PDB file of C-alpha atoms in Angstrom:
ATOM      1  CA  UNK A   1      28.457  19.403 -10.893  1.00 42.00           C
ATOM      2  CA  UNK A   2      27.628  19.348 -14.568  1.00 45.00           C
ATOM      3  CA  UNK A   3      30.160  16.968 -16.148  1.00 42.00           C
ATOM      4  CA  UNK A   4      30.849  13.229 -16.002  1.00 41.00           C
ATOM      5  CA  UNK A   5      33.713  13.609 -13.502  1.00 46.00           C
ATOM      6  CA  UNK A   6      31.409  15.409 -11.119  1.00 88.00           C
ATOM      7  CA  UNK A   7      28.696  12.792 -11.423  1.00 93.00           C
ATOM      8  CA  UNK A   8      31.236  10.042 -10.715  1.00 92.00           C
ATOM      9  CA  UNK A   9      32.418  11.869  -7.613  1.00 94.00           C
ATOM     10  CA  UNK A  10      28.876  12.680  -6.491  1.00 95.00           C
ATOM     11  CA  UNK A  11      27.668   9.126  -7.024  1.00 95.00           C
ATOM     12  CA  UNK A  12      30.638   7.644  -5.170  1.00 95.00           C
ATOM     13  CA  UNK A  13      29.958   9.788  -2.116  1.00 95.00           C
ATOM     14  CA  UNK A  14      26.327   8.649  -2.123  1.00 96.00           C
ATOM     15  CA  UNK A  15      27.025   4.927  -2.573  1.00 95.00           C
ATOM     16  CA  UNK A  16      29.938   4.919  -0.095  1.00 94.00           C
ATOM     17  CA  UNK A  17      27.825   6.550   2.621  1.00 94.00           C
ATOM     18  CA  UNK A  18      24.997   4.106   1.911  1.00 93.00           C
ATOM     19  CA  UNK A  19      27.363   1.144   2.184  1.00 91.00           C
ATOM     20  CA  UNK A  20      28.841   2.468   5.436  1.00 90.00           C
ATOM     21  CA  UNK A  21      25.406   2.598   7.039  1.00 86.00           C
ATOM     22  CA  UNK A  22      24.825  -1.067   6.194  1.00 83.00           C
ATOM     23  CA  UNK A  23      28.211  -2.345   7.406  1.00 80.00           C
ATOM     24  CA  UNK A  24      26.946  -3.117  10.893  1.00 71.00           C
ATOM     25  CA  UNK A  25      23.696  -4.538   9.532  1.00 72.00           C
ATOM     26  CA  UNK A  26      25.412  -7.136   7.341  1.00 70.00           C
ATOM     27  CA  UNK A  27      27.744  -8.170  10.159  1.00 68.00           C
ATOM     28  CA  UNK A  28      24.829  -8.948  12.469  1.00 63.00           C
ATOM     29  CA  UNK A  29      24.367 -12.635  13.206  1.00 53.00           C
ATOM     30  CA  UNK A  30      20.649 -12.460  13.865  1.00 56.00           C
ATOM     31  CA  UNK A  31      18.681 -15.470  12.703  1.00 57.00           C
ATOM     32  CA  UNK A  32      15.354 -13.693  12.225  1.00 56.00           C
ATOM     33  CA  UNK A  33      16.894 -11.320   9.676  1.00 57.00           C
ATOM     34  CA  UNK A  34      16.632 -14.248   7.264  1.00 59.00           C
ATOM     35  CA  UNK A  35      12.846 -13.989   7.484  1.00 68.00           C
ATOM     36  CA  UNK A  36      11.769 -12.043   4.412  1.00 70.00           C
ATOM     37  CA  UNK A  37       9.392  -9.567   6.077  1.00 75.00           C
ATOM     38  CA  UNK A  38      11.790  -8.747   8.918  1.00 75.00           C
ATOM     39  CA  UNK A  39      14.634  -8.299   6.452  1.00 76.00           C
ATOM     40  CA  UNK A  40      12.580  -5.960   4.245  1.00 80.00           C
ATOM     41  CA  UNK A  41      11.354  -3.818   7.136  1.00 83.00           C
ATOM     42  CA  UNK A  42      14.880  -3.526   8.583  1.00 83.00           C
ATOM     43  CA  UNK A  43      16.369  -2.504   5.228  1.00 85.00           C
ATOM     44  CA  UNK A  44      13.562   0.031   4.732  1.00 88.00           C
ATOM     45  CA  UNK A  45      14.263   1.646   8.111  1.00 90.00           C
ATOM     46  CA  UNK A  46      17.990   1.888   7.365  1.00 90.00           C
ATOM     47  CA  UNK A  47      17.315   3.334   3.902  1.00 92.00           C
ATOM     48  CA  UNK A  48      14.975   5.973   5.341  1.00 94.00           C
ATOM     49  CA  UNK A  49      17.608   6.838   7.945  1.00 93.00           C
ATOM     50  CA  UNK A  50      20.265   7.251   5.234  1.00 95.00           C
ATOM     51  CA  UNK A  51      18.048   9.510   3.127  1.00 95.00           C
ATOM     52  CA  UNK A  52      17.531  11.901   6.055  1.00 94.00           C
ATOM     53  CA  UNK A  53      21.063  11.864   7.525  1.00 95.00           C
ATOM     54  CA  UNK A  54      23.522  14.590   6.488  1.00 97.00           C
ATOM     55  CA  UNK A  55      26.590  13.426   4.543  1.00 96.00           C
ATOM     56  CA  UNK A  56      29.648  15.329   5.761  1.00 95.00           C
ATOM     57  CA  UNK A  57      31.283  15.644   2.325  1.00 94.00           C
ATOM     58  CA  UNK A  58      28.118  17.177   0.865  1.00 94.00           C
ATOM     59  CA  UNK A  59      26.965  19.173   3.861  1.00 94.00           C
ATOM     60  CA  UNK A  60      23.391  18.027   3.319  1.00 95.00           C
ATOM     61  CA  UNK A  61      21.174  14.939   3.331  1.00 97.00           C
ATOM     62  CA  UNK A  62      21.073  12.597   0.305  1.00 96.00           C
ATOM     63  CA  UNK A  63      17.490  13.710  -0.420  1.00 96.00           C
ATOM     64  CA  UNK A  64      18.457  17.381  -0.542  1.00 96.00           C
ATOM     65  CA  UNK A  65      21.715  16.742  -2.396  1.00 95.00           C
ATOM     66  CA  UNK A  66      20.065  14.673  -5.130  1.00 95.00           C
ATOM     67  CA  UNK A  67      17.157  17.087  -5.498  1.00 94.00           C
ATOM     68  CA  UNK A  68      19.458  20.085  -5.835  1.00 93.00           C
ATOM     69  CA  UNK A  69      21.781  18.305  -8.263  1.00 94.00           C
ATOM     70  CA  UNK A  70      18.970  17.491 -10.692  1.00 94.00           C
ATOM     71  CA  UNK A  71      17.381  20.928 -10.351  1.00 91.00           C
ATOM     72  CA  UNK A  72      20.647  22.357 -11.718  1.00 90.00           C
ATOM     73  CA  UNK A  73      21.476  19.534 -14.125  1.00 89.00           C
ATOM     74  CA  UNK A  74      18.421  17.748 -15.497  1.00 89.00           C
ATOM     75  CA  UNK A  75      20.185  14.795 -17.131  1.00 94.00           C
ATOM     76  CA  UNK A  76      18.757  11.315 -17.716  1.00 96.00           C
ATOM     77  CA  UNK A  77      22.280   9.970 -18.270  1.00 95.00           C
ATOM     78  CA  UNK A  78      23.359  11.258 -14.861  1.00 95.00           C
ATOM     79  CA  UNK A  79      20.261   9.818 -13.199  1.00 96.00           C
ATOM     80  CA  UNK A  80      20.988   6.428 -14.777  1.00 96.00           C
ATOM     81  CA  UNK A  81      24.652   6.673 -13.756  1.00 95.00           C
ATOM     82  CA  UNK A  82      23.688   7.015 -10.098  1.00 96.00           C
ATOM     83  CA  UNK A  83      21.022   4.325 -10.395  1.00 95.00           C
ATOM     84  CA  UNK A  84      23.499   1.879 -11.966  1.00 94.00           C
ATOM     85  CA  UNK A  85      26.058   2.699  -9.284  1.00 94.00           C
ATOM     86  CA  UNK A  86      23.608   1.733  -6.555  1.00 94.00           C
ATOM     87  CA  UNK A  87      22.457  -1.352  -8.467  1.00 91.00           C
ATOM     88  CA  UNK A  88      25.978  -2.674  -9.076  1.00 88.00           C
ATOM     89  CA  UNK A  89      27.877  -1.422  -6.031  1.00 81.00           C
ATOM     90  CA  UNK A  90      25.090  -0.993  -3.536  1.00 69.00           C
ATOM     91  CA  UNK A  91      24.603  -3.176  -0.485  1.00 76.00           C
ATOM     92  CA  UNK A  92      20.800  -3.308  -0.561  1.00 82.00           C
ATOM     93  CA  UNK A  93      17.895  -2.175  -2.729  1.00 86.00           C
ATOM     94  CA  UNK A  94      18.296   1.101  -4.592  1.00 92.00           C
ATOM     95  CA  UNK A  95      17.034   3.879  -2.265  1.00 94.00           C
ATOM     96  CA  UNK A  96      13.643   5.409  -2.967  1.00 94.00           C
ATOM     97  CA  UNK A  97      15.049   8.890  -3.607  1.00 96.00           C
ATOM     98  CA  UNK A  98      17.212   7.503  -6.433  1.00 96.00           C
ATOM     99  CA  UNK A  99      14.359   5.434  -7.854  1.00 96.00           C
ATOM    100  CA  UNK A 100      12.076   8.483  -7.908  1.00 96.00           C
ATOM    101  CA  UNK A 101      14.616  10.592  -9.795  1.00 96.00           C
ATOM    102  CA  UNK A 102      14.947   7.947 -12.523  1.00 97.00           C
ATOM    103  CA  UNK A 103      11.176   7.513 -12.767  1.00 96.00           C
ATOM    104  CA  UNK A 104      10.739  11.267 -13.217  1.00 96.00           C
ATOM    105  CA  UNK A 105      12.131  10.972 -16.756  1.00 96.00           C
ATOM    106  CA  UNK A 106       9.575  10.090 -19.447  1.00 93.00           C
ATOM    107  CA  UNK A 107      11.998   7.947 -21.452  1.00 94.00           C
ATOM    108  CA  UNK A 108      12.668   5.466 -18.640  1.00 96.00           C
ATOM    109  CA  UNK A 109      10.158   2.959 -20.058  1.00 96.00           C
ATOM    110  CA  UNK A 110      11.750   2.929 -23.509  1.00 96.00           C
ATOM    111  CA  UNK A 111      15.150   2.547 -21.837  1.00 96.00           C
ATOM    112  CA  UNK A 112      13.954  -0.547 -19.949  1.00 96.00           C
ATOM    113  CA  UNK A 113      12.533  -2.021 -23.166  1.00 96.00           C
ATOM    114  CA  UNK A 114      15.830  -1.406 -24.952  1.00 96.00           C
ATOM    115  CA  UNK A 115      17.716  -3.094 -22.104  1.00 95.00           C
ATOM    116  CA  UNK A 116      15.432  -6.139 -22.275  1.00 95.00           C
ATOM    117  CA  UNK A 117      15.823  -6.369 -26.060  1.00 95.00           C
ATOM    118  CA  UNK A 118      19.618  -6.155 -25.880  1.00 94.00           C
ATOM    119  CA  UNK A 119      20.118  -8.487 -22.910  1.00 93.00           C
ATOM    120  CA  UNK A 120      22.361 -11.526 -23.290  1.00 89.00           C
ATOM    121  CA  UNK A 121      20.131 -14.214 -21.786  1.00 87.00           C
ATOM    122  CA  UNK A 122      22.990 -16.713 -21.731  1.00 83.00           C
ATOM    123  CA  UNK A 123      24.482 -14.923 -18.710  1.00 80.00           C
ATOM    124  CA  UNK A 124      23.983 -17.110 -15.669  1.00 75.00           C
ATOM    125  CA  UNK A 125      24.335 -15.660 -12.188  1.00 66.00           C
ATOM    126  CA  UNK A 126      25.071 -19.127 -10.785  1.00 68.00           C
ATOM    127  CA  UNK A 127      28.222 -19.372 -12.885  1.00 72.00           C
ATOM    128  CA  UNK A 128      31.513 -17.522 -12.601  1.00 75.00           C
ATOM    129  CA  UNK A 129      31.111 -14.222 -14.454  1.00 80.00           C
ATOM    130  CA  UNK A 130      33.582 -11.525 -15.361  1.00 86.00           C
ATOM    131  CA  UNK A 131      33.241  -8.113 -13.698  1.00 86.00           C
ATOM    132  CA  UNK A 132      31.667  -6.695 -16.865  1.00 87.00           C
ATOM    133  CA  UNK A 133      29.182  -9.580 -17.103  1.00 87.00           C
ATOM    134  CA  UNK A 134      28.258  -9.213 -13.433  1.00 86.00           C
ATOM    135  CA  UNK A 135      27.670  -5.500 -13.965  1.00 87.00           C
ATOM    136  CA  UNK A 136      25.410  -6.196 -16.965  1.00 89.00           C
ATOM    137  CA  UNK A 137      23.421  -8.730 -14.955  1.00 89.00           C
ATOM    138  CA  UNK A 138      22.977  -6.454 -11.920  1.00 89.00           C
ATOM    139  CA  UNK A 139      21.958  -3.513 -14.097  1.00 90.00           C
ATOM    140  CA  UNK A 140      19.418  -5.648 -15.943  1.00 93.00           C
ATOM    141  CA  UNK A 141      17.806  -6.916 -12.748  1.00 92.00           C
ATOM    142  CA  UNK A 142      17.653  -3.429 -11.238  1.00 91.00           C
ATOM    143  CA  UNK A 143      16.097  -1.917 -14.371  1.00 94.00           C
ATOM    144  CA  UNK A 144      13.486  -4.653 -14.788  1.00 95.00           C
ATOM    145  CA  UNK A 145      12.400  -4.160 -11.185  1.00 92.00           C
ATOM    146  CA  UNK A 146      11.607  -0.536 -11.986  1.00 94.00           C
ATOM    147  CA  UNK A 147       8.696  -1.855 -14.039  1.00 94.00           C
ATOM    148  CA  UNK A 148       6.646  -2.374 -10.875  1.00 92.00           C
ATOM    149  CA  UNK A 149       6.412   1.424 -10.571  1.00 93.00           C
ATOM    150  CA  UNK A 150       5.355   1.890 -14.202  1.00 93.00           C
ATOM    151  CA  UNK A 151       1.771   0.993 -15.058  1.00 84.00           C
ATOM    152  CA  UNK A 152       2.294  -0.219 -18.613  1.00 93.00           C
ATOM    153  CA  UNK A 153       0.781  -3.300 -20.250  1.00 94.00           C
ATOM    154  CA  UNK A 154       3.206  -3.060 -23.168  1.00 95.00           C
ATOM    155  CA  UNK A 155       6.172  -3.132 -20.785  1.00 96.00           C
ATOM    156  CA  UNK A 156       4.718  -6.056 -18.850  1.00 95.00           C
ATOM    157  CA  UNK A 157       4.145  -7.927 -22.110  1.00 95.00           C
ATOM    158  CA  UNK A 158       7.765  -7.283 -23.073  1.00 97.00           C
ATOM    159  CA  UNK A 159       8.893  -8.713 -19.720  1.00 97.00           C
ATOM    160  CA  UNK A 160       6.645 -11.755 -20.263  1.00 96.00           C
ATOM    161  CA  UNK A 161       8.258 -12.367 -23.671  1.00 96.00           C
ATOM    162  CA  UNK A 162      11.695 -12.153 -22.068  1.00 96.00           C
ATOM    163  CA  UNK A 163      10.669 -14.560 -19.304  1.00 96.00           C
ATOM    164  CA  UNK A 164       9.426 -17.169 -21.768  1.00 94.00           C
ATOM    165  CA  UNK A 165      12.602 -17.089 -23.860  1.00 91.00           C
ATOM    166  CA  UNK A 166      14.988 -16.988 -20.879  1.00 92.00           C
ATOM    167  CA  UNK A 167      16.820 -20.343 -20.479  1.00 89.00           C
ATOM    168  CA  UNK A 168      15.665 -22.458 -17.564  1.00 89.00           C
ATOM    169  CA  UNK A 169      19.190 -22.730 -16.169  1.00 86.00           C
ATOM    170  CA  UNK A 170      19.463 -18.950 -15.791  1.00 88.00           C
ATOM    171  CA  UNK A 171      17.622 -18.664 -12.500  1.00 87.00           C
ATOM    172  CA  UNK A 172      18.905 -15.181 -11.626  1.00 87.00           C
ATOM    173  CA  UNK A 173      17.246 -13.654 -14.694  1.00 92.00           C
ATOM    174  CA  UNK A 174      13.976 -15.571 -14.940  1.00 93.00           C
ATOM    175  CA  UNK A 175      13.408 -15.162 -11.186  1.00 93.00           C
ATOM    176  CA  UNK A 176      13.693 -11.378 -11.531  1.00 93.00           C
ATOM    177  CA  UNK A 177      11.337 -11.356 -14.537  1.00 96.00           C
ATOM    178  CA  UNK A 178       8.693 -13.574 -12.916  1.00 96.00           C
ATOM    179  CA  UNK A 179       8.807 -11.695  -9.598  1.00 95.00           C
ATOM    180  CA  UNK A 180       8.203  -8.425 -11.428  1.00 96.00           C
ATOM    181  CA  UNK A 181       5.301  -9.879 -13.413  1.00 96.00           C
ATOM    182  CA  UNK A 182       3.634 -11.268 -10.290  1.00 96.00           C
ATOM    183  CA  UNK A 183       4.117  -7.969  -8.445  1.00 94.00           C
ATOM    184  CA  UNK A 184       2.443  -6.277 -11.421  1.00 95.00           C
ATOM    185  CA  UNK A 185      -0.589  -8.552 -11.160  1.00 94.00           C
ATOM    186  CA  UNK A 186       0.205 -10.999 -13.975  1.00 95.00           C
ATOM    187  CA  UNK A 187      -0.767 -13.979 -11.840  1.00 96.00           C
ATOM    188  CA  UNK A 188      -3.286 -15.491 -14.278  1.00 96.00           C
ATOM    189  CA  UNK A 189      -0.718 -15.241 -17.097  1.00 96.00           C
ATOM    190  CA  UNK A 190       1.886 -17.022 -14.961  1.00 97.00           C
ATOM    191  CA  UNK A 191      -0.631 -19.718 -14.040  1.00 97.00           C
ATOM    192  CA  UNK A 192      -1.291 -20.297 -17.751  1.00 96.00           C
ATOM    193  CA  UNK A 193       2.468 -20.555 -18.308  1.00 96.00           C
ATOM    194  CA  UNK A 194       2.679 -23.340 -15.701  1.00 96.00           C
ATOM    195  CA  UNK A 195      -0.401 -25.201 -16.890  1.00 94.00           C
ATOM    196  CA  UNK A 196       0.680 -25.085 -20.551  1.00 94.00           C
ATOM    197  CA  UNK A 197       4.178 -26.372 -19.839  1.00 92.00           C
ATOM    198  CA  UNK A 198       4.903 -29.918 -21.019  1.00 88.00           C
ATOM    199  CA  UNK A 199       7.093 -30.561 -17.980  1.00 87.00           C
ATOM    200  CA  UNK A 200       7.368 -29.007 -14.539  1.00 90.00           C
ATOM    201  CA  UNK A 201      10.923 -27.739 -14.662  1.00 89.00           C
ATOM    202  CA  UNK A 202      12.934 -25.232 -12.656  1.00 89.00           C
ATOM    203  CA  UNK A 203      11.144 -22.202 -14.133  1.00 92.00           C
ATOM    204  CA  UNK A 204       7.675 -23.639 -13.539  1.00 94.00           C
ATOM    205  CA  UNK A 205       8.419 -24.667  -9.943  1.00 93.00           C
ATOM    206  CA  UNK A 206      10.045 -21.293  -9.241  1.00 93.00           C
ATOM    207  CA  UNK A 207       6.947 -19.451 -10.478  1.00 96.00           C
ATOM    208  CA  UNK A 208       4.655 -21.802  -8.556  1.00 96.00           C
ATOM    209  CA  UNK A 209       6.574 -21.027  -5.359  1.00 95.00           C
ATOM    210  CA  UNK A 210       6.033 -17.309  -5.900  1.00 96.00           C
ATOM    211  CA  UNK A 211       2.365 -17.715  -6.746  1.00 96.00           C
ATOM    212  CA  UNK A 212       1.836 -19.820  -3.620  1.00 96.00           C
ATOM    213  CA  UNK A 213       2.872 -16.802  -1.520  1.00 94.00           C
ATOM    214  CA  UNK A 214      -0.050 -14.770  -2.879  1.00 95.00           C
ATOM    215  CA  UNK A 215      -3.435 -14.503  -1.118  1.00 95.00           C
ATOM    216  CA  UNK A 216      -5.521 -17.665  -1.491  1.00 95.00           C
ATOM    217  CA  UNK A 217      -7.681 -17.976  -4.587  1.00 96.00           C
ATOM    218  CA  UNK A 218      -9.400 -20.775  -6.478  1.00 97.00           C
ATOM    219  CA  UNK A 219      -7.155 -20.182  -9.503  1.00 97.00           C
ATOM    220  CA  UNK A 220      -3.996 -20.771  -7.456  1.00 97.00           C
ATOM    221  CA  UNK A 221      -5.547 -23.766  -5.678  1.00 97.00           C
ATOM    222  CA  UNK A 222      -6.508 -25.449  -8.969  1.00 97.00           C
ATOM    223  CA  UNK A 223      -3.071 -24.682 -10.442  1.00 96.00           C
ATOM    224  CA  UNK A 224      -1.271 -26.408  -7.550  1.00 96.00           C
ATOM    225  CA  UNK A 225      -3.749 -29.287  -7.671  1.00 95.00           C
ATOM    226  CA  UNK A 226      -3.188 -29.795 -11.415  1.00 94.00           C
ATOM    227  CA  UNK A 227       0.565 -29.822 -10.831  1.00 94.00           C
ATOM    228  CA  UNK A 228       0.188 -32.459  -8.108  1.00 92.00           C
ATOM    229  CA  UNK A 229      -1.973 -34.582 -10.409  1.00 90.00           C
ATOM    230  CA  UNK A 230       0.912 -34.772 -12.856  1.00 87.00           C
ATOM    231  CA  UNK A 231       2.788 -36.763 -10.197  1.00 71.00           C
ATOM    232  CA  UNK A 232       6.297 -35.950 -11.425  1.00 68.00           C
ATOM    233  CA  UNK A 233       9.144 -38.252 -10.443  1.00 63.00           C
ATOM    234  CA  UNK A 234      10.242 -35.848  -7.718  1.00 68.00           C
ATOM    235  CA  UNK A 235       7.191 -34.678  -5.791  1.00 79.00           C
ATOM    236  CA  UNK A 236       9.187 -33.234  -2.896  1.00 82.00           C
ATOM    237  CA  UNK A 237       9.198 -29.651  -4.119  1.00 87.00           C
ATOM    238  CA  UNK A 238       5.500 -29.721  -5.058  1.00 91.00           C
ATOM    239  CA  UNK A 239       4.566 -31.074  -1.634  1.00 90.00           C
ATOM    240  CA  UNK A 240       6.576 -28.302   0.027  1.00 91.00           C
ATOM    241  CA  UNK A 241       4.852 -25.646  -2.120  1.00 94.00           C
ATOM    242  CA  UNK A 242       1.414 -27.116  -1.363  1.00 94.00           C
ATOM    243  CA  UNK A 243       2.197 -27.246   2.363  1.00 92.00           C
ATOM    244  CA  UNK A 244       3.421 -23.634   2.360  1.00 93.00           C
ATOM    245  CA  UNK A 245       0.283 -22.529   0.509  1.00 95.00           C
ATOM    246  CA  UNK A 246      -1.786 -24.045   3.304  1.00 94.00           C
ATOM    247  CA  UNK A 247      -5.069 -24.837   1.555  1.00 95.00           C
ATOM    248  CA  UNK A 248      -6.684 -27.838   3.243  1.00 95.00           C
ATOM    249  CA  UNK A 249      -8.397 -28.847   0.003  1.00 95.00           C
ATOM    250  CA  UNK A 250      -5.020 -30.103  -1.241  1.00 95.00           C
ATOM    251  CA  UNK A 251      -4.632 -32.640   1.584  1.00 93.00           C
ATOM    252  CA  UNK A 252      -6.636 -35.505  -0.054  1.00 94.00           C
ATOM    253  CA  UNK A 253      -4.575 -35.534  -3.249  1.00 92.00           C
ATOM    254  CA  UNK A 254      -1.331 -35.198  -1.274  1.00 89.00           C
ATOM    255  CA  UNK A 255      -2.383 -38.161   0.882  1.00 89.00           C
ATOM    256  CA  UNK A 256      -3.254 -40.171  -2.247  1.00 89.00           C
ATOM    257  CA  UNK A 257       0.170 -39.512  -3.808  1.00 86.00           C
ATOM    258  CA  UNK A 258       1.954 -40.304  -0.532  1.00 82.00           C
ATOM    259  CA  UNK A 259       0.150 -43.668  -0.278  1.00 83.00           C
ATOM    260  CA  UNK A 260       1.083 -44.481  -3.867  1.00 83.00           C
ATOM    261  CA  UNK A 261       4.723 -43.599  -3.245  1.00 75.00           C
ATOM    262  CA  UNK A 262       4.693 -45.691  -0.080  1.00 78.00           C
ATOM    263  CA  UNK A 263       3.309 -48.681  -1.970  1.00 81.00           C
ATOM    264  CA  UNK A 264       6.000 -48.303  -4.626  1.00 77.00           C
ATOM    265  CA  UNK A 265       8.726 -48.320  -1.968  1.00 71.00           C
ATOM    266  CA  UNK A 266       7.396 -51.500  -0.315  1.00 77.00           C
ATOM    267  CA  UNK A 267       7.001 -53.144  -3.723  1.00 79.00           C
ATOM    268  CA  UNK A 268      10.783 -52.974  -4.152  1.00 75.00           C
ATOM    269  CA  UNK A 269      11.324 -54.801  -0.877  1.00 71.00           C
ATOM    270  CA  UNK A 270      12.410 -51.659   0.929  1.00 68.00           C
ATOM    271  CA  UNK A 271      10.771 -49.647   3.696  1.00 66.00           C
ATOM    272  CA  UNK A 272      10.583 -45.912   4.273  1.00 56.00           C
ATOM    273  CA  UNK A 273      13.287 -46.399   6.904  1.00 54.00           C
ATOM    274  CA  UNK A 274      15.668 -47.999   4.416  1.00 60.00           C
ATOM    275  CA  UNK A 275      18.181 -45.385   3.322  1.00 59.00           C
ATOM    276  CA  UNK A 276      17.409 -44.722  -0.340  1.00 58.00           C
ATOM    277  CA  UNK A 277      16.514 -41.916  -2.736  1.00 58.00           C
ATOM    278  CA  UNK A 278      12.885 -43.081  -2.628  1.00 54.00           C
ATOM    279  CA  UNK A 279      12.645 -42.953   1.157  1.00 52.00           C
ATOM    280  CA  UNK A 280      14.317 -39.531   1.305  1.00 54.00           C
ATOM    281  CA  UNK A 281      11.780 -38.157  -1.198  1.00 54.00           C
ATOM    282  CA  UNK A 282       8.925 -39.748   0.763  1.00 50.00           C
ATOM    283  CA  UNK A 283       9.891 -37.986   3.997  1.00 50.00           C
ATOM    284  CA  UNK A 284      10.303 -34.659   2.165  1.00 49.00           C
TER     285      UNK A 284
END
């Protein structure tokens, strides 16, 4: 297996067997699978099972097959071919054995940087994309997420630059960038991004949601409090984030804002039980 036809065949066997294992999983109608931690642990168990289960066409497990392939044919292009195949055609996260092969090449960091520099940030995952555009988007997200395994300040700074310039409407890209930065410990930098923003838009609220899932700290508490003090027109999302964060010190300012909103509703001659945009926001 030392030419591009072989790598296509090899990769297809791997991705097809991976997809087959997940067929039953995706057809399950189990409500608790929507809980993030349960979902992650279930996917991890299935991935580990796949890595250790023999594939009939290969006569060996994926771990052994991939190891032997790259012992005979040490090719970064082939490693990236398989990685892209799993990223674009896969049914879950790229398996660890594939991730480790890609990370074993020294030029992976420069490849990620090049991908970030060449990315078309106008691509929006919430819009209808062509097959080629969808492939570009999936590959970008998968490559950026490799950064969490690479301890590199220069790479993290590059991702931060990309996050800042990414259009607010392109949630699929800036979510991937901000998640990676937070996983890599760039929480204080993301807090500064929120606090320096003129308005609390989609990007800022998205980052705040992610930060609120981190262990409690005074920096996160003061960030959420400062956002609440801005009293944007729609406080619903901020109240939900503050409630999810669960720091009791935020209750007084939330109560103050709620009383003010209530007074504004009654000043218009309405009540909180009158069907209106104001009352709906109040109950949120």
